[in-house]
Amino acid sequence: MKRIFLATLIATFAMGTAFAQEACESKAVSKDGKPLAGAAKTAFITKCHKDACAAKAVGSDGKPLKGAAKTSFMKKCASGG
């Protein structure tokens, strides 16, 4: 049972990262509706990925991660791993 749960959890995070990446790309538009480009697009996508990862930074007990565990999770999540 634990193996199935763990496999499902890992697959969910992998798919979540892919969906977040596509979602961030599609949301990268300026206030006037034009697609962002260059540094503005890079900054927006970086912030979008960070926000998406922060929402998933939860321990196995359901409590938010803190300290080194959160830092490690955020680095891993932001890099897509």
mmCIF file with all atom_site columns, N, CA and C in Angstrom:
data_model
loop_
_atom_site.group_PDB
_atom_site.id
_atom_site.type_symbol
_atom_site.label_atom_id
_atom_site.label_alt_id
_atom_site.label_comp_id
_atom_site.label_asym_id
_atom_site.label_entity_id
_atom_site.label_seq_id
_atom_site.pdbx_PDB_ins_code
_atom_site.Cartn_x
_atom_site.Cartn_y
_atom_site.Cartn_z
_atom_site.occupancy
_atom_site.B_iso_or_equiv
_atom_site.pdbx_formal_charge
_atom_site.auth_seq_id
_atom_site.auth_comp_id
_atom_site.auth_asym_id
_atom_site.auth_atom_id
_atom_site.pdbx_PDB_model_num
ATOM 1   N N  . MET A 1 1  ? 0.820  -1.185 0.000   1.00 0.00 ? 1  MET A N  1
ATOM 2   C CA . MET A 1 1  ? 0.000  0.000  0.000   1.00 0.00 ? 1  MET A CA 1
ATOM 3   C C  . MET A 1 1  ? 0.869  1.255  0.000   1.00 0.00 ? 1  MET A C  1
ATOM 4   N N  . LYS A 1 2  ? 1.931  1.222  0.825   1.00 0.00 ? 2  LYS A N  1
ATOM 5   C CA . LYS A 1 2  ? 2.816  2.383  0.895   1.00 0.00 ? 2  LYS A CA 1
ATOM 6   C C  . LYS A 1 2  ? 3.509  2.622  -0.442  1.00 0.00 ? 2  LYS A C  1
ATOM 7   N N  . ARG A 1 3  ? 3.875  1.558  -1.133  1.00 0.00 ? 3  ARG A N  1
ATOM 8   C CA . ARG A 1 3  ? 4.567  1.685  -2.418  1.00 0.00 ? 3  ARG A CA 1
ATOM 9   C C  . ARG A 1 3  ? 3.652  2.324  -3.458  1.00 0.00 ? 3  ARG A C  1
ATOM 10  N N  . ILE A 1 4  ? 2.403  1.919  -3.464  1.00 0.00 ? 4  ILE A N  1
ATOM 11  C CA . ILE A 1 4  ? 1.442  2.486  -4.419  1.00 0.00 ? 4  ILE A CA 1
ATOM 12  C C  . ILE A 1 4  ? 1.242  3.972  -4.130  1.00 0.00 ? 4  ILE A C  1
ATOM 13  N N  . PHE A 1 5  ? 1.095  4.307  -2.846  1.00 0.00 ? 5  PHE A N  1
ATOM 14  C CA . PHE A 1 5  ? 0.920  5.702  -2.468  1.00 0.00 ? 5  PHE A CA 1
ATOM 15  C C  . PHE A 1 5  ? 2.130  6.533  -2.865  1.00 0.00 ? 5  PHE A C  1
ATOM 16  N N  . LEU A 1 6  ? 3.322  6.012  -2.593  1.00 0.00 ? 6  LEU A N  1
ATOM 17  C CA . LEU A 1 6  ? 4.552  6.734  -2.927  1.00 0.00 ? 6  LEU A CA 1
ATOM 18  C C  . LEU A 1 6  ? 4.688  6.918  -4.435  1.00 0.00 ? 6  LEU A C  1
ATOM 19  N N  . ALA A 1 7  ? 4.389  5.886  -5.203  1.00 0.00 ? 7  ALA A N  1
ATOM 20  C CA . ALA A 1 7  ? 4.467  5.986  -6.662  1.00 0.00 ? 7  ALA A CA 1
ATOM 21  C C  . ALA A 1 7  ? 3.465  7.011  -7.187  1.00 0.00 ? 7  ALA A C  1
ATOM 22  N N  . THR A 1 8  ? 2.276  7.020  -6.626  1.00 0.00 ? 8  THR A N  1
ATOM 23  C CA . THR A 1 8  ? 1.260  7.988  -7.029  1.00 0.00 ? 8  THR A CA 1
ATOM 24  C C  . THR A 1 8  ? 1.695  9.397  -6.684  1.00 0.00 ? 8  THR A C  1
ATOM 25  N N  . LEU A 1 9  ? 2.266  9.574  -5.502  1.00 0.00 ? 9  LEU A N  1
ATOM 26  C CA . LEU A 1 9  ? 2.726  10.883 -5.070  1.00 0.00 ? 9  LEU A CA 1
ATOM 27  C C  . LEU A 1 9  ? 3.826  11.417 -5.982  1.00 0.00 ? 9  LEU A C  1
ATOM 28  N N  . ILE A 1 10 ? 4.784  10.570 -6.318  1.00 0.00 ? 10 ILE A N  1
ATOM 29  C CA . ILE A 1 10 ? 5.887  10.981 -7.197  1.00 0.00 ? 10 ILE A CA 1
ATOM 30  C C  . ILE A 1 10 ? 5.362  11.328 -8.587  1.00 0.00 ? 10 ILE A C  1
ATOM 31  N N  . ALA A 1 11 ? 4.455  10.522 -9.102  1.00 0.00 ? 11 ALA A N  1
ATOM 32  C CA . ALA A 1 11 ? 3.889  10.794 -10.423 1.00 0.00 ? 11 ALA A CA 1
ATOM 33  C C  . ALA A 1 11 ? 3.111  12.098 -10.422 1.00 0.00 ? 11 ALA A C  1
ATOM 34  N N  . THR A 1 12 ? 2.400  12.364 -9.344  1.00 0.00 ? 12 THR A N  1
ATOM 35  C CA . THR A 1 12 ? 1.632  13.604 -9.235  1.00 0.00 ? 12 THR A CA 1
ATOM 36  C C  . THR A 1 12 ? 2.553  14.813 -9.265  1.00 0.00 ? 12 THR A C  1
ATOM 37  N N  . PHE A 1 13 ? 3.655  14.762 -8.520  1.00 0.00 ? 13 PHE A N  1
ATOM 38  C CA . PHE A 1 13 ? 4.595  15.883 -8.527  1.00 0.00 ? 13 PHE A CA 1
ATOM 39  C C  . PHE A 1 13 ? 5.232  16.061 -9.896  1.00 0.00 ? 13 PHE A C  1
ATOM 40  N N  . ALA A 1 14 ? 5.547  14.979 -10.561 1.00 0.00 ? 14 ALA A N  1
ATOM 41  C CA . ALA A 1 14 ? 6.157  15.069 -11.895 1.00 0.00 ? 14 ALA A CA 1
ATOM 42  C C  . ALA A 1 14 ? 5.182  15.710 -12.881 1.00 0.00 ? 14 ALA A C  1
ATOM 43  N N  . MET A 1 15 ? 3.926  15.281 -12.849 1.00 0.00 ? 15 MET A N  1
ATOM 44  C CA . MET A 1 15 ? 2.927  15.871 -13.742 1.00 0.00 ? 15 MET A CA 1
ATOM 45  C C  . MET A 1 15 ? 2.622  17.300 -13.341 1.00 0.00 ? 15 MET A C  1
ATOM 46  N N  . GLY A 1 16 ? 2.608  17.569 -12.042 1.00 0.00 ? 16 GLY A N  1
ATOM 47  C CA . GLY A 1 16 ? 2.328  18.916 -11.560 1.00 0.00 ? 16 GLY A CA 1
ATOM 48  C C  . GLY A 1 16 ? 3.352  19.909 -12.045 1.00 0.00 ? 16 GLY A C  1
ATOM 49  N N  . THR A 1 17 ? 4.614  19.510 -12.054 1.00 0.00 ? 17 THR A N  1
ATOM 50  C CA . THR A 1 17 ? 5.671  20.385 -12.536 1.00 0.00 ? 17 THR A CA 1
ATOM 51  C C  . THR A 1 17 ? 5.493  20.674 -14.021 1.00 0.00 ? 17 THR A C  1
ATOM 52  N N  . ALA A 1 18 ? 5.151  19.675 -14.798 1.00 0.00 ? 18 ALA A N  1
ATOM 53  C CA . ALA A 1 18 ? 4.938  19.872 -16.235 1.00 0.00 ? 18 ALA A CA 1
ATOM 54  C C  . ALA A 1 18 ? 3.744  20.785 -16.482 1.00 0.00 ? 18 ALA A C  1
ATOM 55  N N  . PHE A 1 19 ? 2.661  20.561 -15.755 1.00 0.00 ? 19 PHE A N  1
ATOM 56  C CA . PHE A 1 19 ? 1.484  21.413 -15.927 1.00 0.00 ? 19 PHE A CA 1
ATOM 57  C C  . PHE A 1 19 ? 1.761  22.835 -15.464 1.00 0.00 ? 19 PHE A C  1
ATOM 58  N N  . ALA A 1 20 ? 2.518  22.982 -14.381 1.00 0.00 ? 20 ALA A N  1
ATOM 59  C CA . ALA A 1 20 ? 2.850  24.312 -13.885 1.00 0.00 ? 20 ALA A CA 1
ATOM 60  C C  . ALA A 1 20 ? 3.684  25.066 -14.901 1.00 0.00 ? 20 ALA A C  1
ATOM 61  N N  . GLN A 1 21 ? 4.590  24.357 -15.552 1.00 0.00 ? 21 GLN A N  1
ATOM 62  C CA . GLN A 1 21 ? 5.440  24.996 -16.549 1.00 0.00 ? 21 GLN A CA 1
ATOM 63  C C  . GLN A 1 21 ? 4.590  25.520 -17.704 1.00 0.00 ? 21 GLN A C  1
ATOM 64  N N  . GLU A 1 22 ? 3.662  24.696 -18.191 1.00 0.00 ? 22 GLU A N  1
ATOM 65  C CA . GLU A 1 22 ? 2.785  25.133 -19.276 1.00 0.00 ? 22 GLU A CA 1
ATOM 66  C C  . GLU A 1 22 ? 1.877  26.264 -18.818 1.00 0.00 ? 22 GLU A C  1
ATOM 67  N N  . ALA A 1 23 ? 1.388  26.172 -17.601 1.00 0.00 ? 23 ALA A N  1
ATOM 68  C CA . ALA A 1 23 ? 0.498  27.199 -17.078 1.00 0.00 ? 23 ALA A CA 1
ATOM 69  C C  . ALA A 1 23 ? 1.238  28.526 -16.949 1.00 0.00 ? 23 ALA A C  1
ATOM 70  N N  . CYS A 1 24 ? 2.460  28.479 -16.490 1.00 0.00 ? 24 CYS A N  1
ATOM 71  C CA . CYS A 1 24 ? 3.243  29.707 -16.343 1.00 0.00 ? 24 CYS A CA 1
ATOM 72  C C  . CYS A 1 24 ? 3.521  30.340 -17.699 1.00 0.00 ? 24 CYS A C  1
ATOM 73  N N  . GLU A 1 25 ? 3.819  29.518 -18.695 1.00 0.00 ? 25 GLU A N  1
ATOM 74  C CA . GLU A 1 25 ? 4.056  30.031 -20.045 1.00 0.00 ? 25 GLU A CA 1
ATOM 75  C C  . GLU A 1 25 ? 2.807  30.731 -20.582 1.00 0.00 ? 25 GLU A C  1
ATOM 76  N N  . SER A 1 26 ? 1.662  30.131 -20.360 1.00 0.00 ? 26 SER A N  1
ATOM 77  C CA . SER A 1 26 ? 0.430  30.701 -20.904 1.00 0.00 ? 26 SER A CA 1
ATOM 78  C C  . SER A 1 26 ? -0.012 31.952 -20.147 1.00 0.00 ? 26 SER A C  1
ATOM 79  N N  . LYS A 1 27 ? 0.402  32.092 -18.903 1.00 0.00 ? 27 LYS A N  1
ATOM 80  C CA . LYS A 1 27 ? 0.033  33.270 -18.108 1.00 0.00 ? 27 LYS A CA 1
ATOM 81  C C  . LYS A 1 27 ? 0.991  34.445 -18.319 1.00 0.00 ? 27 LYS A C  1
ATOM 82  N N  . ALA A 1 28 ? 2.076  34.249 -19.032 1.00 0.00 ? 28 ALA A N  1
ATOM 83  C CA . ALA A 1 28 ? 3.105  35.270 -19.202 1.00 0.00 ? 28 ALA A CA 1
ATOM 84  C C  . ALA A 1 28 ? 2.688  36.312 -20.235 1.00 0.00 ? 28 ALA A C  1
ATOM 85  N N  . VAL A 1 29 ? 1.710  37.120 -19.879 1.00 0.00 ? 29 VAL A N  1
ATOM 86  C CA . VAL A 1 29 ? 1.253  38.201 -20.748 1.00 0.00 ? 29 VAL A CA 1
ATOM 87  C C  . VAL A 1 29 ? 1.249  39.510 -19.970 1.00 0.00 ? 29 VAL A C  1
ATOM 88  N N  . SER A 1 30 ? 1.435  40.608 -20.686 1.00 0.00 ? 30 SER A N  1
ATOM 89  C CA . SER A 1 30 ? 1.450  41.916 -20.043 1.00 0.00 ? 30 SER A CA 1
ATOM 90  C C  . SER A 1 30 ? 0.023  42.377 -19.760 1.00 0.00 ? 30 SER A C  1
ATOM 91  N N  . LYS A 1 31 ? -0.103 43.522 -19.116 1.00 0.00 ? 31 LYS A N  1
ATOM 92  C CA . LYS A 1 31 ? -1.422 44.054 -18.761 1.00 0.00 ? 31 LYS A CA 1
ATOM 93  C C  . LYS A 1 31 ? -2.268 44.371 -19.986 1.00 0.00 ? 31 LYS A C  1
ATOM 94  N N  . ASP A 1 32 ? -1.610 44.692 -21.102 1.00 0.00 ? 32 ASP A N  1
ATOM 95  C CA . ASP A 1 32 ? -2.360 45.002 -22.324 1.00 0.00 ? 32 ASP A CA 1
ATOM 96  C C  . ASP A 1 32 ? -2.614 43.770 -23.191 1.00 0.00 ? 32 ASP A C  1
ATOM 97  N N  . GLY A 1 33 ? -2.278 42.582 -22.674 1.00 0.00 ? 33 GLY A N  1
ATOM 98  C CA . GLY A 1 33 ? -2.594 41.341 -23.372 1.00 0.00 ? 33 GLY A CA 1
ATOM 99  C C  . GLY A 1 33 ? -1.524 40.822 -24.314 1.00 0.00 ? 33 GLY A C  1
ATOM 100 N N  . LYS A 1 34 ? -0.402 41.511 -24.405 1.00 0.00 ? 34 LYS A N  1
ATOM 101 C CA . LYS A 1 34 ? 0.679  41.062 -25.285 1.00 0.00 ? 34 LYS A CA 1
ATOM 102 C C  . LYS A 1 34 ? 1.588  40.091 -24.534 1.00 0.00 ? 34 LYS A C  1
ATOM 103 N N  . PRO A 1 35 ? 2.126  39.085 -25.222 1.00 0.00 ? 35 PRO A N  1
ATOM 104 C CA . PRO A 1 35 ? 3.030  38.124 -24.556 1.00 0.00 ? 35 PRO A CA 1
ATOM 105 C C  . PRO A 1 35 ? 4.303  38.815 -24.060 1.00 0.00 ? 35 PRO A C  1
ATOM 106 N N  . LEU A 1 36 ? 4.753  38.432 -22.870 1.00 0.00 ? 36 LEU A N  1
ATOM 107 C CA . LEU A 1 36 ? 5.996  38.981 -22.336 1.00 0.00 ? 36 LEU A CA 1
ATOM 108 C C  . LEU A 1 36 ? 7.187  38.399 -23.098 1.00 0.00 ? 36 LEU A C  1
ATOM 109 N N  . ALA A 1 37 ? 8.288  39.133 -23.103 1.00 0.00 ? 37 ALA A N  1
ATOM 110 C CA . ALA A 1 37 ? 9.498  38.680 -23.778 1.00 0.00 ? 37 ALA A CA 1
ATOM 111 C C  . ALA A 1 37 ? 10.708 39.083 -22.951 1.00 0.00 ? 37 ALA A C  1
ATOM 112 N N  . GLY A 1 38 ? 11.802 38.389 -23.163 1.00 0.00 ? 38 GLY A N  1
ATOM 113 C CA . GLY A 1 38 ? 13.078 38.733 -22.536 1.00 0.00 ? 38 GLY A CA 1
ATOM 114 C C  . GLY A 1 38 ? 13.090 38.571 -21.037 1.00 0.00 ? 38 GLY A C  1
ATOM 115 N N  . ALA A 1 39 ? 13.681 39.574 -20.364 1.00 0.00 ? 39 ALA A N  1
ATOM 116 C CA . ALA A 1 39 ? 13.858 39.513 -18.913 1.00 0.00 ? 39 ALA A CA 1
ATOM 117 C C  . ALA A 1 39 ? 12.531 39.509 -18.172 1.00 0.00 ? 39 ALA A C  1
ATOM 118 N N  . ALA A 1 40 ? 11.546 40.221 -18.684 1.00 0.00 ? 40 ALA A N  1
ATOM 119 C CA . ALA A 1 40 ? 10.235 40.249 -18.024 1.00 0.00 ? 40 ALA A CA 1
ATOM 120 C C  . ALA A 1 40 ? 9.600  38.862 -18.011 1.00 0.00 ? 40 ALA A C  1
ATOM 121 N N  . LYS A 1 41 ? 9.708  38.145 -19.126 1.00 0.00 ? 41 LYS A N  1
ATOM 122 C CA . LYS A 1 41 ? 9.151  36.795 -19.213 1.00 0.00 ? 41 LYS A CA 1
ATOM 123 C C  . LYS A 1 41 ? 9.907  35.847 -18.286 1.00 0.00 ? 41 LYS A C  1
ATOM 124 N N  . THR A 1 42 ? 11.223 35.937 -18.277 1.00 0.00 ? 42 THR A N  1
ATOM 125 C CA . THR A 1 42 ? 12.034 35.088 -17.416 1.00 0.00 ? 42 THR A CA 1
ATOM 126 C C  . THR A 1 42 ? 11.700 35.315 -15.948 1.00 0.00 ? 42 THR A C  1
ATOM 127 N N  . ALA A 1 43 ? 11.597 36.569 -15.540 1.00 0.00 ? 43 ALA A N  1
ATOM 128 C CA . ALA A 1 43 ? 11.272 36.890 -14.153 1.00 0.00 ? 43 ALA A CA 1
ATOM 129 C C  . ALA A 1 43 ? 9.878  36.395 -13.785 1.00 0.00 ? 43 ALA A C  1
ATOM 130 N N  . PHE A 1 44 ? 8.925  36.570 -14.686 1.00 0.00 ? 44 PHE A N  1
ATOM 131 C CA . PHE A 1 44 ? 7.554  36.125 -14.417 1.00 0.00 ? 44 PHE A CA 1
ATOM 132 C C  . PHE A 1 44 ? 7.493  34.610 -14.257 1.00 0.00 ? 44 PHE A C  1
ATOM 133 N N  . ILE A 1 45 ? 8.135  33.879 -15.156 1.00 0.00 ? 45 ILE A N  1
ATOM 134 C CA . ILE A 1 45 ? 8.094  32.423 -15.116 1.00 0.00 ? 45 ILE A CA 1
ATOM 135 C C  . ILE A 1 45 ? 8.803  31.905 -13.867 1.00 0.00 ? 45 ILE A C  1
ATOM 136 N N  . THR A 1 46 ? 9.923  32.510 -13.485 1.00 0.00 ? 46 THR A N  1
ATOM 137 C CA . THR A 1 46 ? 10.636 32.118 -12.276 1.00 0.00 ? 46 THR A CA 1
ATOM 138 C C  . THR A 1 46 ? 9.753  32.289 -11.046 1.00 0.00 ? 46 THR A C  1
ATOM 139 N N  . LYS A 1 47 ? 9.077  33.437 -10.955 1.00 0.00 ? 47 LYS A N  1
ATOM 140 C CA . LYS A 1 47 ? 8.186  33.698 -9.817  1.00 0.00 ? 47 LYS A CA 1
ATOM 141 C C  . LYS A 1 47 ? 6.997  32.743 -9.833  1.00 0.00 ? 47 LYS A C  1
ATOM 142 N N  . CYS A 1 48 ? 6.474  32.479 -10.994 1.00 0.00 ? 48 CYS A N  1
ATOM 143 C CA . CYS A 1 48 ? 5.334  31.576 -11.131 1.00 0.00 ? 48 CYS A CA 1
ATOM 144 C C  . CYS A 1 48 ? 5.704  30.167 -10.667 1.00 0.00 ? 48 CYS A C  1
ATOM 145 N N  . HIS A 1 49 ? 6.866  29.677 -11.065 1.00 0.00 ? 49 HIS A N  1
ATOM 146 C CA . HIS A 1 49 ? 7.323  28.339 -10.652 1.00 0.00 ? 49 HIS A CA 1
ATOM 147 C C  . HIS A 1 49 ? 7.556  28.297 -9.149  1.00 0.00 ? 49 HIS A C  1
ATOM 148 N N  . LYS A 1 50 ? 8.144  29.370 -8.601  1.00 0.00 ? 50 LYS A N  1
ATOM 149 C CA . LYS A 1 50 ? 8.403  29.427 -7.159  1.00 0.00 ? 50 LYS A CA 1
ATOM 150 C C  . LYS A 1 50 ? 7.087  29.375 -6.387  1.00 0.00 ? 50 LYS A C  1
ATOM 151 N N  . ASP A 1 51 ? 6.089  30.110 -6.843  1.00 0.00 ? 51 ASP A N  1
ATOM 152 C CA . ASP A 1 51 ? 4.786  30.109 -6.181  1.00 0.00 ? 51 ASP A CA 1
ATOM 153 C C  . ASP A 1 51 ? 4.117  28.740 -6.266  1.00 0.00 ? 51 ASP A C  1
ATOM 154 N N  . ALA A 1 52 ? 4.250  28.086 -7.417  1.00 0.00 ? 52 ALA A N  1
ATOM 155 C CA . ALA A 1 52 ? 3.659  26.755 -7.590  1.00 0.00 ? 52 ALA A CA 1
ATOM 156 C C  . ALA A 1 52 ? 4.345  25.744 -6.680  1.00 0.00 ? 52 ALA A C  1
ATOM 157 N N  . CYS A 1 53 ? 5.649  25.851 -6.521  1.00 0.00 ? 53 CYS A N  1
ATOM 158 C CA . CYS A 1 53 ? 6.379  24.930 -5.648  1.00 0.00 ? 53 CYS A CA 1
ATOM 159 C C  . CYS A 1 53 ? 6.066  25.189 -4.181  1.00 0.00 ? 53 CYS A C  1
ATOM 160 N N  . ALA A 1 54 ? 5.897  26.445 -3.809  1.00 0.00 ? 54 ALA A N  1
ATOM 161 C CA . ALA A 1 54 ? 5.608  26.780 -2.415  1.00 0.00 ? 54 ALA A CA 1
ATOM 162 C C  . ALA A 1 54 ? 4.293  26.149 -1.956  1.00 0.00 ? 54 ALA A C  1
ATOM 163 N N  . ALA A 1 55 ? 3.335  26.049 -2.854  1.00 0.00 ? 55 ALA A N  1
ATOM 164 C CA . ALA A 1 55 ? 2.054  25.446 -2.502  1.00 0.00 ? 55 ALA A CA 1
ATOM 165 C C  . ALA A 1 55 ? 2.188  23.948 -2.242  1.00 0.00 ? 55 ALA A C  1
ATOM 166 N N  . LYS A 1 56 ? 3.201  23.307 -2.833  1.00 0.00 ? 56 LYS A N  1
ATOM 167 C CA . LYS A 1 56 ? 3.388  21.862 -2.685  1.00 0.00 ? 56 LYS A CA 1
ATOM 168 C C  . LYS A 1 56 ? 4.375  21.503 -1.581  1.00 0.00 ? 56 LYS A C  1
ATOM 169 N N  . ALA A 1 57 ? 4.951  22.491 -0.894  1.00 0.00 ? 57 ALA A N  1
ATOM 170 C CA . ALA A 1 57 ? 5.961  22.246 0.135   1.00 0.00 ? 57 ALA A CA 1
ATOM 171 C C  . ALA A 1 57 ? 5.304  21.805 1.441   1.00 0.00 ? 57 ALA A C  1
ATOM 172 N N  . VAL A 1 58 ? 4.790  20.585 1.428   1.00 0.00 ? 58 VAL A N  1
ATOM 173 C CA . VAL A 1 58 ? 4.089  20.023 2.581   1.00 0.00 ? 58 VAL A CA 1
ATOM 174 C C  . VAL A 1 58 ? 4.713  18.682 2.924   1.00 0.00 ? 58 VAL A C  1
ATOM 175 N N  . GLY A 1 59 ? 4.914  18.437 4.197   1.00 0.00 ? 59 GLY A N  1
ATOM 176 C CA . GLY A 1 59 ? 5.502  17.182 4.647   1.00 0.00 ? 59 GLY A CA 1
ATOM 177 C C  . GLY A 1 59 ? 4.510  16.038 4.580   1.00 0.00 ? 59 GLY A C  1
ATOM 178 N N  . SER A 1 60 ? 4.983  14.850 4.877   1.00 0.00 ? 60 SER A N  1
ATOM 179 C CA . SER A 1 60 ? 4.122  13.658 4.836   1.00 0.00 ? 60 SER A CA 1
ATOM 180 C C  . SER A 1 60 ? 3.034  13.694 5.895   1.00 0.00 ? 60 SER A C  1
ATOM 181 N N  . ASP A 1 61 ? 3.227  14.525 6.913   1.00 0.00 ? 61 ASP A N  1
ATOM 182 C CA . ASP A 1 61 ? 2.219  14.651 7.961   1.00 0.00 ? 61 ASP A CA 1
ATOM 183 C C  . ASP A 1 61 ? 1.186  15.740 7.649   1.00 0.00 ? 61 ASP A C  1
ATOM 184 N N  . GLY A 1 62 ? 1.326  16.390 6.508   1.00 0.00 ? 62 GLY A N  1
ATOM 185 C CA . GLY A 1 62 ? 0.376  17.413 6.090   1.00 0.00 ? 62 GLY A CA 1
ATOM 186 C C  . GLY A 1 62 ? 0.711  18.813 6.550   1.00 0.00 ? 62 GLY A C  1
ATOM 187 N N  . LYS A 1 63 ? 1.798  18.958 7.284   1.00 0.00 ? 63 LYS A N  1
ATOM 188 C CA . LYS A 1 63 ? 2.203  20.275 7.782   1.00 0.00 ? 63 LYS A CA 1
ATOM 189 C C  . LYS A 1 63 ? 3.197  20.906 6.801   1.00 0.00 ? 63 LYS A C  1
ATOM 190 N N  . PRO A 1 64 ? 3.192  22.240 6.717   1.00 0.00 ? 64 PRO A N  1
ATOM 191 C CA . PRO A 1 64 ? 4.141  22.916 5.811   1.00 0.00 ? 64 PRO A CA 1
ATOM 192 C C  . PRO A 1 64 ? 5.589  22.639 6.210   1.00 0.00 ? 64 PRO A C  1
ATOM 193 N N  . LEU A 1 65 ? 6.448  22.474 5.204   1.00 0.00 ? 65 LEU A N  1
ATOM 194 C CA . LEU A 1 65 ? 7.867  22.261 5.462   1.00 0.00 ? 65 LEU A CA 1
ATOM 195 C C  . LEU A 1 65 ? 8.490  23.564 5.958   1.00 0.00 ? 65 LEU A C  1
ATOM 196 N N  . LYS A 1 66 ? 9.555  23.425 6.767   1.00 0.00 ? 66 LYS A N  1
ATOM 197 C CA . LYS A 1 66 ? 10.268 24.591 7.297   1.00 0.00 ? 66 LYS A CA 1
ATOM 198 C C  . LYS A 1 66 ? 11.763 24.336 7.235   1.00 0.00 ? 66 LYS A C  1
ATOM 199 N N  . GLY A 1 67 ? 12.530 25.398 7.256   1.00 0.00 ? 67 GLY A N  1
ATOM 200 C CA . GLY A 1 67 ? 13.978 25.300 7.350   1.00 0.00 ? 67 GLY A CA 1
ATOM 201 C C  . GLY A 1 67 ? 14.651 24.623 6.178   1.00 0.00 ? 67 GLY A C  1
ATOM 202 N N  . ALA A 1 68 ? 15.599 23.744 6.497   1.00 0.00 ? 68 ALA A N  1
ATOM 203 C CA . ALA A 1 68 ? 16.411 23.079 5.474   1.00 0.00 ? 68 ALA A CA 1
ATOM 204 C C  . ALA A 1 68 ? 15.567 22.181 4.581   1.00 0.00 ? 68 ALA A C  1
ATOM 205 N N  . ALA A 1 69 ? 14.546 21.554 5.139   1.00 0.00 ? 69 ALA A N  1
ATOM 206 C CA . ALA A 1 69 ? 13.689 20.678 4.332   1.00 0.00 ? 69 ALA A CA 1
ATOM 207 C C  . ALA A 1 69 ? 12.958 21.482 3.260   1.00 0.00 ? 69 ALA A C  1
ATOM 208 N N  . LYS A 1 70 ? 12.470 22.661 3.634   1.00 0.00 ? 70 LYS A N  1
ATOM 209 C CA . LYS A 1 70 ? 11.765 23.507 2.673   1.00 0.00 ? 70 LYS A CA 1
ATOM 210 C C  . LYS A 1 70 ? 12.737 24.023 1.607   1.00 0.00 ? 70 LYS A C  1
ATOM 211 N N  . THR A 1 71 ? 13.914 24.442 2.033   1.00 0.00 ? 71 THR A N  1
ATOM 212 C CA . THR A 1 71 ? 14.919 24.936 1.095   1.00 0.00 ? 71 THR A CA 1
ATOM 213 C C  . THR A 1 71 ? 15.283 23.864 0.077   1.00 0.00 ? 71 THR A C  1
ATOM 214 N N  . SER A 1 72 ? 15.509 22.661 0.556   1.00 0.00 ? 72 SER A N  1
ATOM 215 C CA . SER A 1 72 ? 15.854 21.549 -0.326  1.00 0.00 ? 72 SER A CA 1
ATOM 216 C C  . SER A 1 72 ? 14.713 21.246 -1.289  1.00 0.00 ? 72 SER A C  1
ATOM 217 N N  . PHE A 1 73 ? 13.499 21.194 -0.769  1.00 0.00 ? 73 PHE A N  1
ATOM 218 C CA . PHE A 1 73 ? 12.338 20.908 -1.615  1.00 0.00 ? 73 PHE A CA 1
ATOM 219 C C  . PHE A 1 73 ? 12.167 21.987 -2.681  1.00 0.00 ? 73 PHE A C  1
ATOM 220 N N  . MET A 1 74 ? 12.306 23.244 -2.309  1.00 0.00 ? 74 MET A N  1
ATOM 221 C CA . MET A 1 74 ? 12.122 24.348 -3.250  1.00 0.00 ? 74 MET A CA 1
ATOM 222 C C  . MET A 1 74 ? 13.158 24.292 -4.364  1.00 0.00 ? 74 MET A C  1
ATOM 223 N N  . LYS A 1 75 ? 14.420 24.000 -4.024  1.00 0.00 ? 75 LYS A N  1
ATOM 224 C CA . LYS A 1 75 ? 15.462 23.901 -5.050  1.00 0.00 ? 75 LYS A CA 1
ATOM 225 C C  . LYS A 1 75 ? 15.160 22.766 -6.015  1.00 0.00 ? 75 LYS A C  1
ATOM 226 N N  . LYS A 1 76 ? 14.765 21.626 -5.463  1.00 0.00 ? 76 LYS A N  1
ATOM 227 C CA . LYS A 1 76 ? 14.464 20.452 -6.288  1.00 0.00 ? 76 LYS A CA 1
ATOM 228 C C  . LYS A 1 76 ? 13.251 20.710 -7.167  1.00 0.00 ? 76 LYS A C  1
ATOM 229 N N  . CYS A 1 77 ? 12.219 21.309 -6.608  1.00 0.00 ? 77 CYS A N  1
ATOM 230 C CA . CYS A 1 77 ? 10.993 21.573 -7.345  1.00 0.00 ? 77 CYS A CA 1
ATOM 231 C C  . CYS A 1 77 ? 11.229 22.604 -8.466  1.00 0.00 ? 77 CYS A C  1
ATOM 232 N N  . ALA A 1 78 ? 11.939 23.672 -8.133  1.00 0.00 ? 78 ALA A N  1
ATOM 233 C CA . ALA A 1 78 ? 12.180 24.739 -9.101  1.00 0.00 ? 78 ALA A CA 1
ATOM 234 C C  . ALA A 1 78 ? 13.039 24.260 -10.271 1.00 0.00 ? 78 ALA A C  1
ATOM 235 N N  . SER A 1 79 ? 13.927 23.300 -10.007 1.00 0.00 ? 79 SER A N  1
ATOM 236 C CA . SER A 1 79 ? 14.770 22.793 -11.088 1.00 0.00 ? 79 SER A CA 1
ATOM 237 C C  . SER A 1 79 ? 14.056 21.752 -11.934 1.00 0.00 ? 79 SER A C  1
ATOM 238 N N  . GLY A 1 80 ? 12.850 21.386 -11.508 1.00 0.00 ? 80 GLY A N  1
ATOM 239 C CA . GLY A 1 80 ? 12.078 20.422 -12.271 1.00 0.00 ? 80 GLY A CA 1
ATOM 240 C C  . GLY A 1 80 ? 12.376 18.979 -11.922 1.00 0.00 ? 80 GLY A C  1
ATOM 241 N N  . GLY A 1 81 ? 13.135 18.759 -10.846 1.00 0.00 ? 81 GLY A N  1
ATOM 242 C CA . GLY A 1 81 ? 13.518 17.399 -10.494 1.00 0.00 ? 81 GLY A CA 1
ATOM 243 C C  . GLY A 1 81 ? 12.693 16.738 -9.473  1.00 0.00 ? 81 GLY A C  1
#
